[in-house]
Coordinates of C-alpha atoms and ligand atoms in Angstrom, one line a residue:
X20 CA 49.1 51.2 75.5
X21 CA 48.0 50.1 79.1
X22 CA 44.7 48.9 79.0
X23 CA 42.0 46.1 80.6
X24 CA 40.3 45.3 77.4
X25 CA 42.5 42.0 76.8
X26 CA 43.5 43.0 72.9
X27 CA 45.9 41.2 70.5
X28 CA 48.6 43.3 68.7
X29 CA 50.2 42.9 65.2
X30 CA 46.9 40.4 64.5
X31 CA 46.9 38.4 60.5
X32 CA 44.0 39.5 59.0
X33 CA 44.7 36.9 56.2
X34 CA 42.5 34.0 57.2
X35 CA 39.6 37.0 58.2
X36 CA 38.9 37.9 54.8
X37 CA 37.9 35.6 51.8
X38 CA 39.9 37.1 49.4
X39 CA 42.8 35.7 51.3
X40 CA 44.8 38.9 51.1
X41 CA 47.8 39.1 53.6
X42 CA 47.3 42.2 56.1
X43 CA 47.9 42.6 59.6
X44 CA 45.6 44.7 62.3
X45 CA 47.5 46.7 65.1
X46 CA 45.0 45.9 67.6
X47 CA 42.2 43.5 67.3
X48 CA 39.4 41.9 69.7
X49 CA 37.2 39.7 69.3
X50 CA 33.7 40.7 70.6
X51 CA 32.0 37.8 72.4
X52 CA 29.4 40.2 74.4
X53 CA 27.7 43.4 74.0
X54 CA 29.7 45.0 77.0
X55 CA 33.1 44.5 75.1
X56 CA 32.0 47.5 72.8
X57 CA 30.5 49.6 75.9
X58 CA 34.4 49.0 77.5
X59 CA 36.3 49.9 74.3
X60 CA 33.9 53.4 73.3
X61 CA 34.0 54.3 77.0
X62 CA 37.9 54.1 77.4
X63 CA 39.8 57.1 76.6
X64 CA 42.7 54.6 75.3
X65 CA 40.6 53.2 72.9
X66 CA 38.0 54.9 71.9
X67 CA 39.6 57.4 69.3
X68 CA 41.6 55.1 67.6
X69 CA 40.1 54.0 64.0
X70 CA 37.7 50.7 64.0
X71 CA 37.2 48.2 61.4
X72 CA 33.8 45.8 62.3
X73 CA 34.9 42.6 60.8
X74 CA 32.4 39.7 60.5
X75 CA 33.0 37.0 57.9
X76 CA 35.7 39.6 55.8
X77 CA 33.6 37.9 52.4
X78 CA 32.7 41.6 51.2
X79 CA 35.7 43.7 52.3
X80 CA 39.0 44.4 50.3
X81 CA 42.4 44.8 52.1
X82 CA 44.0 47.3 50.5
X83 CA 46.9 47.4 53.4
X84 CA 47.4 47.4 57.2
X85 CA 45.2 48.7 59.5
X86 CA 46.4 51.0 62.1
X87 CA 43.8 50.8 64.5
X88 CA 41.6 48.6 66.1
X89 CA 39.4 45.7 64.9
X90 CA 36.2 44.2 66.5
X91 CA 35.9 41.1 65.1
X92 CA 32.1 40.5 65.8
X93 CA 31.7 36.9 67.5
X94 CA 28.4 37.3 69.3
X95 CA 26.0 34.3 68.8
X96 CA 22.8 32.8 69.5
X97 CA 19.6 32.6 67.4
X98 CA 15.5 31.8 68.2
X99 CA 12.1 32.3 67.5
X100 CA 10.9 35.1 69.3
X101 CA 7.4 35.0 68.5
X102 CA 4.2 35.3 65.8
X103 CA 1.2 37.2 64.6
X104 CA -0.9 36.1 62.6
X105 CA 0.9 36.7 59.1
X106 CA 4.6 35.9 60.4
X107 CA 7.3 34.2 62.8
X108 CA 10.1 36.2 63.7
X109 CA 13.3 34.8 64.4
X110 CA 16.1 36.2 65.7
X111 CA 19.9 35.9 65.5
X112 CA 23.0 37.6 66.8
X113 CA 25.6 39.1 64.8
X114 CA 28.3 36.8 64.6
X115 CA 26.4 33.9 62.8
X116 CA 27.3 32.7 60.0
X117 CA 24.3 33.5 58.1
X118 CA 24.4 30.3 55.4
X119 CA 24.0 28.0 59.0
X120 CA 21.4 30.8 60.2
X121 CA 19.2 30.4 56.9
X122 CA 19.3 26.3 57.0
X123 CA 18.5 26.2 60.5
X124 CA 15.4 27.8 59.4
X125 CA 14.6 26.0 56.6
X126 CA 15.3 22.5 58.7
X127 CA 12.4 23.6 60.9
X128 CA 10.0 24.0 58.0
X129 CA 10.3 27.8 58.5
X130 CA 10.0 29.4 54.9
X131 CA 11.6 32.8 53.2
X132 CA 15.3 32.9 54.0
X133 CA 15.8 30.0 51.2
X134 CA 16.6 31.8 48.2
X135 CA 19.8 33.5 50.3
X136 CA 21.6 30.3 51.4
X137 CA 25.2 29.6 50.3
X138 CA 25.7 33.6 51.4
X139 CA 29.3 33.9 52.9
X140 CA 29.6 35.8 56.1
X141 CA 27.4 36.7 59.0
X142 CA 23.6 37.7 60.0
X143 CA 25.2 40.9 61.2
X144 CA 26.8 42.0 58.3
X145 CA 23.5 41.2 56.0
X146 CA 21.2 44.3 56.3
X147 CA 24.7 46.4 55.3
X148 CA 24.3 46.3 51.9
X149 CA 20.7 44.7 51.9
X150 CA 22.6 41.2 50.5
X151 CA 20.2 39.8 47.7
X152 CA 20.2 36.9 45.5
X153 CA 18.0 34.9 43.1
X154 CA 14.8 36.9 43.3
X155 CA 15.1 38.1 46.9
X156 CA 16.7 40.9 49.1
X157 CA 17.1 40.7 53.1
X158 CA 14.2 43.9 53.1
X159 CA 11.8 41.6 51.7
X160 CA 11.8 39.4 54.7
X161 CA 13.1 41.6 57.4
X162 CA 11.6 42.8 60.7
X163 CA 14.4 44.8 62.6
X164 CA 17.8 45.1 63.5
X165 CA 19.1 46.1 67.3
X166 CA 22.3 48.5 66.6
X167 CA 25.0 49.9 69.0
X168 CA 25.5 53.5 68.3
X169 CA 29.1 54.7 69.6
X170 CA 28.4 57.7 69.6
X171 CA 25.8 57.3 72.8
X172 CA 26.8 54.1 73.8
X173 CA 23.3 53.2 73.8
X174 CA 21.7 50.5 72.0
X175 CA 18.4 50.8 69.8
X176 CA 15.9 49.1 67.6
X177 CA 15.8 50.4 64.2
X178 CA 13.1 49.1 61.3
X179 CA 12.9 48.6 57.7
X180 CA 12.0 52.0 57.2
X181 CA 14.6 53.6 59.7
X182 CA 17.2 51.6 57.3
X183 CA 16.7 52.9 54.2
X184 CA 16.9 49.3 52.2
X185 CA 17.9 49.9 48.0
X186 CA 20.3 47.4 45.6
X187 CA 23.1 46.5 47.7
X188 CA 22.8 49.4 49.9
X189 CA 21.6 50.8 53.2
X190 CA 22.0 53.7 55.4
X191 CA 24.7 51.4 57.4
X192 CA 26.7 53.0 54.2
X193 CA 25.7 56.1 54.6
X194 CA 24.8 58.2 58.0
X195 CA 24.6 55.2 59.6
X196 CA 27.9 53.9 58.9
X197 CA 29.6 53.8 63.0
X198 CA 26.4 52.0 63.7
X199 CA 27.8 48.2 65.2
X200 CA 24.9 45.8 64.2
X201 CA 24.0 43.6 67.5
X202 CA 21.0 40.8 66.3
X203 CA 18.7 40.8 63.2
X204 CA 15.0 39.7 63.6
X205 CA 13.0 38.5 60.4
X206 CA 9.7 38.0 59.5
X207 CA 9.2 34.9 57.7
X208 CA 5.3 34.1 56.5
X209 CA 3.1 31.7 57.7
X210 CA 1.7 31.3 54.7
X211 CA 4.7 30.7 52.6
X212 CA 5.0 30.2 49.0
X213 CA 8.3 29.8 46.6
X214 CA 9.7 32.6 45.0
X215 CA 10.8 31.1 41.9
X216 CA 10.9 34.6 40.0
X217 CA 14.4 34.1 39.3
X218 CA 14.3 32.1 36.0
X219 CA 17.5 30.3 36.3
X220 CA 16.3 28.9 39.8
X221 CA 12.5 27.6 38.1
X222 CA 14.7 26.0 35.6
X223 CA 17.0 24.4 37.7
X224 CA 16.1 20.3 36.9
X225 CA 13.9 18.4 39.4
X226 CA 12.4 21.2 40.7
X227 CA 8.7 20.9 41.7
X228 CA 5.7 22.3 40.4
X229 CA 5.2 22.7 44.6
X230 CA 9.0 22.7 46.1
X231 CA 9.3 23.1 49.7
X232 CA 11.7 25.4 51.5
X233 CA 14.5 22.7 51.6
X234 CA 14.4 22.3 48.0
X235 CA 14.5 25.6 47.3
X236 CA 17.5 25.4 49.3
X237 CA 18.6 23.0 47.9
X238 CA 18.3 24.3 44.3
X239 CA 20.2 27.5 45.3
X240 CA 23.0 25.9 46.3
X241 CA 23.7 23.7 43.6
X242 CA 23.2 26.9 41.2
X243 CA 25.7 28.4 43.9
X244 CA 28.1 26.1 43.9
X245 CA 28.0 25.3 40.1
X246 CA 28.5 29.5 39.6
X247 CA 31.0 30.7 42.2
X248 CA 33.9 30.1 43.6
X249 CA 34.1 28.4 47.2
X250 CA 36.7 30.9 48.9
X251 CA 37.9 28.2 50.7
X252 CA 39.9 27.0 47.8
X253 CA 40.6 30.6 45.2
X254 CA 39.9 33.8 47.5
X255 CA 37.6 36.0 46.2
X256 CA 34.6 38.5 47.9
X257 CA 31.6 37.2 45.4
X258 CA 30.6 39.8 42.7
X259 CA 33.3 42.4 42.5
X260 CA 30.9 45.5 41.1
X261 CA 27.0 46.5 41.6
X262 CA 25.2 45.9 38.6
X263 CA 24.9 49.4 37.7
X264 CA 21.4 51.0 36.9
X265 CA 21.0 53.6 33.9
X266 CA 18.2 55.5 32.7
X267 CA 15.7 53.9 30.5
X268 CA 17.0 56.5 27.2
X269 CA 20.5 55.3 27.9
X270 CA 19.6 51.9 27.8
X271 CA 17.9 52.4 25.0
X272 CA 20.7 54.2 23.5
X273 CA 23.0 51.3 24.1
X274 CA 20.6 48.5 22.8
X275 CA 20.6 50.5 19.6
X276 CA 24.8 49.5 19.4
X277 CA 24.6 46.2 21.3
X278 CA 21.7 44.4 20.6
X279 CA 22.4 41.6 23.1
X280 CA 23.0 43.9 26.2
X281 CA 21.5 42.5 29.3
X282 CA 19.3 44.6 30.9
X283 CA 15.9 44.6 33.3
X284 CA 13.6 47.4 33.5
X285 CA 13.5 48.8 37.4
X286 CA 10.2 49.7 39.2
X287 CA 11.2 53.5 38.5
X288 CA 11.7 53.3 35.1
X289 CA 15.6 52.9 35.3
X290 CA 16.9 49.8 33.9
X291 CA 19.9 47.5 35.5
X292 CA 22.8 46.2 33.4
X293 CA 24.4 43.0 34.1
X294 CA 27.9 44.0 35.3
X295 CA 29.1 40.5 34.3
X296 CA 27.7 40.4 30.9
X297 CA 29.8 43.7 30.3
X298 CA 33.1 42.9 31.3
X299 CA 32.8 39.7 29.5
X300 CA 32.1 41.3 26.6
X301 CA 35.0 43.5 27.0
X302 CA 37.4 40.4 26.9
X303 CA 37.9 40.4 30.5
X304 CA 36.8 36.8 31.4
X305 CA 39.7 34.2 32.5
X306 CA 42.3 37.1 32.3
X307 CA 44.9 37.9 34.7
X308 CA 46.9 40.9 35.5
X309 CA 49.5 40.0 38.2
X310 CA 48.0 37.6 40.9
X311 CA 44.6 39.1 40.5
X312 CA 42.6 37.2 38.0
X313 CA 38.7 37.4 36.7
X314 CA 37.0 33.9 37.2
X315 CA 36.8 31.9 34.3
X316 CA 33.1 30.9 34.9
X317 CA 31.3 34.4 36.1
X318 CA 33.0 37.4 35.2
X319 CA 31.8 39.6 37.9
X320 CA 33.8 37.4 40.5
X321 CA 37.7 39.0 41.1
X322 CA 40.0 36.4 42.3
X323 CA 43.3 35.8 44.1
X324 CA 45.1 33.4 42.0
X325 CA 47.7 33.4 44.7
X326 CA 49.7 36.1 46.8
X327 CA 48.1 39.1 45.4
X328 CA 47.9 41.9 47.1
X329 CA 45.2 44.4 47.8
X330 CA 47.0 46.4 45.4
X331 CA 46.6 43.8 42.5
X332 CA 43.0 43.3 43.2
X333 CA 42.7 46.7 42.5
X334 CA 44.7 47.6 39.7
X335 CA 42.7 44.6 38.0
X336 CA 39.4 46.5 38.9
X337 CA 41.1 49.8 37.3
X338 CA 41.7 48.2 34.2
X339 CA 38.3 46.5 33.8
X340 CA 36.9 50.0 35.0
X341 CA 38.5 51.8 32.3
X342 CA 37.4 49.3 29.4
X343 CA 34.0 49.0 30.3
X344 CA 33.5 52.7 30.2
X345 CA 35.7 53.1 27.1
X346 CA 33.3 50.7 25.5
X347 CA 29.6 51.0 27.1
X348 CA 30.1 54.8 28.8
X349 CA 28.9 53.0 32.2
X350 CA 31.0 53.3 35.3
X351 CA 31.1 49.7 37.3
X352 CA 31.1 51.0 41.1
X353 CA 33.0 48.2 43.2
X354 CA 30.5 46.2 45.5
X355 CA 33.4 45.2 48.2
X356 CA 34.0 47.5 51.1
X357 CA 37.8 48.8 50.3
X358 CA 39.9 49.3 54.0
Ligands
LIG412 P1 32.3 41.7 56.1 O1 33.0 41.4 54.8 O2 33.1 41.2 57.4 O3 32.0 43.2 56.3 C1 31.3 43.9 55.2 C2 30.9 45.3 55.7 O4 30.0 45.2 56.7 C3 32.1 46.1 56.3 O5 31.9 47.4 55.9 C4 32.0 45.8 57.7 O6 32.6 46.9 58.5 C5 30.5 45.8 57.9 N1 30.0 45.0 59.0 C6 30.2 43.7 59.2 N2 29.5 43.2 60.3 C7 29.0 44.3 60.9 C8 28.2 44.6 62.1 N3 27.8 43.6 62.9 N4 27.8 45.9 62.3 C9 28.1 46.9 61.5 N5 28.9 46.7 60.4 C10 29.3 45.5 60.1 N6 26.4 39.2 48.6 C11 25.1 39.3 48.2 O7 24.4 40.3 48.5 N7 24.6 38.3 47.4 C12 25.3 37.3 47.0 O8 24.7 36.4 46.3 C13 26.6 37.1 47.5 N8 27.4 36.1 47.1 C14 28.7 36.0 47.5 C15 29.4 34.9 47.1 C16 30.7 34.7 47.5 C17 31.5 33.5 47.1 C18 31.3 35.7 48.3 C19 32.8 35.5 48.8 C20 30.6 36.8 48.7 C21 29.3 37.0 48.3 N9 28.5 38.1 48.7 C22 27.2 38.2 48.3 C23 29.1 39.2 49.5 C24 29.1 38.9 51.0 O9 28.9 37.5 51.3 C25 27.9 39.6 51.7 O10 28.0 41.0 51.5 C26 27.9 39.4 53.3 O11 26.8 39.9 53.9 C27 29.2 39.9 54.0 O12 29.2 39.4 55.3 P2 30.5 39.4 56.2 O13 30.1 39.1 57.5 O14 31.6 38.6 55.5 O15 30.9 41.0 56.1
LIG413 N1 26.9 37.1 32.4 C1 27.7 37.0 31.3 N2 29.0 36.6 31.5 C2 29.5 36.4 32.7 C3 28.7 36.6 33.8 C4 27.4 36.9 33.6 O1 27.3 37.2 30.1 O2 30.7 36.1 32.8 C5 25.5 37.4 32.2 C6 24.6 36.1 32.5 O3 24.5 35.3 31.3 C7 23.3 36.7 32.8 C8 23.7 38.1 33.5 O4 25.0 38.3 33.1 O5 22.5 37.0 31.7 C9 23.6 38.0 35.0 O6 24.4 37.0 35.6 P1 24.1 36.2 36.9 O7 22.7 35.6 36.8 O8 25.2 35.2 37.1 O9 24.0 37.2 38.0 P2 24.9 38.5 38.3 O10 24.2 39.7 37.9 O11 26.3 38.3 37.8 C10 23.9 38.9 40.7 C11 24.4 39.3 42.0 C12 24.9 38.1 42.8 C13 23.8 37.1 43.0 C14 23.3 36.7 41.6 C15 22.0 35.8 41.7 C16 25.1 41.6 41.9 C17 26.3 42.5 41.9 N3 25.4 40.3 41.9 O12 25.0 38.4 40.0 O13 25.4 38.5 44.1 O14 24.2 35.9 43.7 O15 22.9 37.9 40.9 O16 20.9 36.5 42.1 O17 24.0 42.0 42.1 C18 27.3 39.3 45.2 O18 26.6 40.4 45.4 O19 28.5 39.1 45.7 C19 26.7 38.2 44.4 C20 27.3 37.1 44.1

């Protein structure tokens, strides 16, 4: 295929994803500047073929090649863009890697990203599934997103609202799913004050009656680090399934059988299982089938012991699937986006 935009053919996905799964890309680019999408959706060569927008590959599962083109997001740069009276807003471009986004905040005494450190992957890639962790989601501290809509080739400002924030989701899954995320602005408070609703995190020893956003920091990531498994050294994409929600009757229902069933009542009445909780309970924890193993320490975490496949990862998830239903008559949905 002739074209100017300067691509690279037959490109190892294997170091782009953090479940370290071997897969190659026909075409790949990686987007620096906001005009390198404009050039590929405005070329006839390019524009039809299938995309995959790849930032830090920590939430996405390889389930094969792909046969078309992938935009590797790479844009940077970050900065306070202003204040009212209640907030800051900072701002920062797609392609950073969100853990360095949150600490820069923190390292200038600016408070609310905290509880999200240790994250893997980028500031772009965040509002997607509305990431969340120890007592707070990206919606509770977000302002607005810029997005790139190929279908116009125009570029627009979208709010909280306009996003459609829930557990791990967004309407970046839904209608909004071509959308290419540009920059994310937050609103962090000028009045700040922990959120140590988490219970694990107010227990975590030495913490202050008064912490400050560094050691709230600083308390995530030992938690983190104690918890899950650094994909640098066993490739893995964090939790593997949602932590499904079920009415408040079928909860109830299931206490009944399993007295110790983990579960927290919802806003709406419905009540959230812990995912883990249930495929540990089914056996599951430290097991292996093939290359694809469940982490010995958190049993929501799927993990490459080595070589696996896409494939593997996925017959694992089958099999736990299949007994947690058999069991609890709740279907885990995958939290990983499968290519
Ligand atoms: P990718 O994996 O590259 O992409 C994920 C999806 O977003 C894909 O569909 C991709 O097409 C799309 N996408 C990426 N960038 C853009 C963009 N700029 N515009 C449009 N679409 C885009 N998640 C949590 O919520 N909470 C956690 O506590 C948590 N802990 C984790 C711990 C570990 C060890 C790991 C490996 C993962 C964890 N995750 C967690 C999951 C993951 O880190 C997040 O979902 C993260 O936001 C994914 O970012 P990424 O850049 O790697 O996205
Ligand atoms: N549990 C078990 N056995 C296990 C794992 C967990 O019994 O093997 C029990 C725990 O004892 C606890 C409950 O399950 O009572 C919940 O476990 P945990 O606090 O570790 O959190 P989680 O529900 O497994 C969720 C998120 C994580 C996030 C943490 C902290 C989802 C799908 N996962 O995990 O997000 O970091 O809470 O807030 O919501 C991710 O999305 O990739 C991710 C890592």
């Amino acid at each position: 295929m002739s074209s100017p935009i300067p691509v690279l053919h037959q490109f190892s996905l294997q170091a782009l994803n953090t479940f370290g799964i071997a897969a190659t890309a026909r075409t790949y680019l990686r987007v620096t500047k906001k005009e390198q999408l404009l050039g590929v959706y405005a070329d006839g060569n390019w524009a039809t073929l299938p995309k995959l927008v790849l930032g830090g590959g920590s939430n996405v599962l390889l389930t094969g090649d792909f046969d078309g083109l992938v935009l590797h997001i790479g844009l940077e740069g970050k900065e306070l863009v202003g204040a009212n009276e209640q907030h800051q807003f900072v701002r920062a471009a797609a392609g950073e890697n969100w853990h360095a986004f949150v600490q820069w905040t923190v390292d200038q005494g600016l408070g609310g990203l905290e509880n999200l450190s240790l994250i893997p992957g980028t500031v772009g890639a965040a509002p997607i599934q509305n990431i969340g962790a120890y007592g707070l989601e990206i919606k509770d501290v977000f302002h607005s997103v810029t997005v790139f809509d190929p279908a116009t080739g125009e570029t627009r400002v979208m709010d909280g609202a306009a996003c459609r924030f829930a557990y791990r989701d967004s309407v970046f899954k839904h209608e909004g799913r071509d959308l290419i995320i540009l920059d994310v602005t937050f609103a962090l408070p000028k009045l700040w004050q922990p959120n140590l609703r988490y219970a694990e995190l107010a227990a975590e020893p030495g913490m202050p009656a008064k912490p400050t956003p560094r050691q709230v920091a600083d308390a995530v990531i030992a938690i983190r680090r104690r918890k899950l498994p650094d994909p640098a050294v066993i490739g893995n994409a964090g939790s593997f399934f949602k932590n499904p929600l079920v009415s408040g009757a079928q909860c109830a229902a299931l206490l009944e059988r399993f007295p110790n069933l983990v579960h927290h009542a919802q806003p709406d009445g419905s009540e959230k299982l812990a995912a883990g909780w249930l495929i540990d309970q089914c056996g599951w924890k430290g097991k292996s089938l093939g290359a694809a193993g469940v982490y010995p320490k958190q049993a929501l975490v799927l993990v490459n012991n080595g070589g696996a496949t896409g494939a593997d990862v996925v017959a694992l998830a089958k099999a736990i699937q299949a007994d947690v239903q058999a069991r609890y008559g709740v279907l885990l949905e995958p939290e990983p986006v499968f290519i």
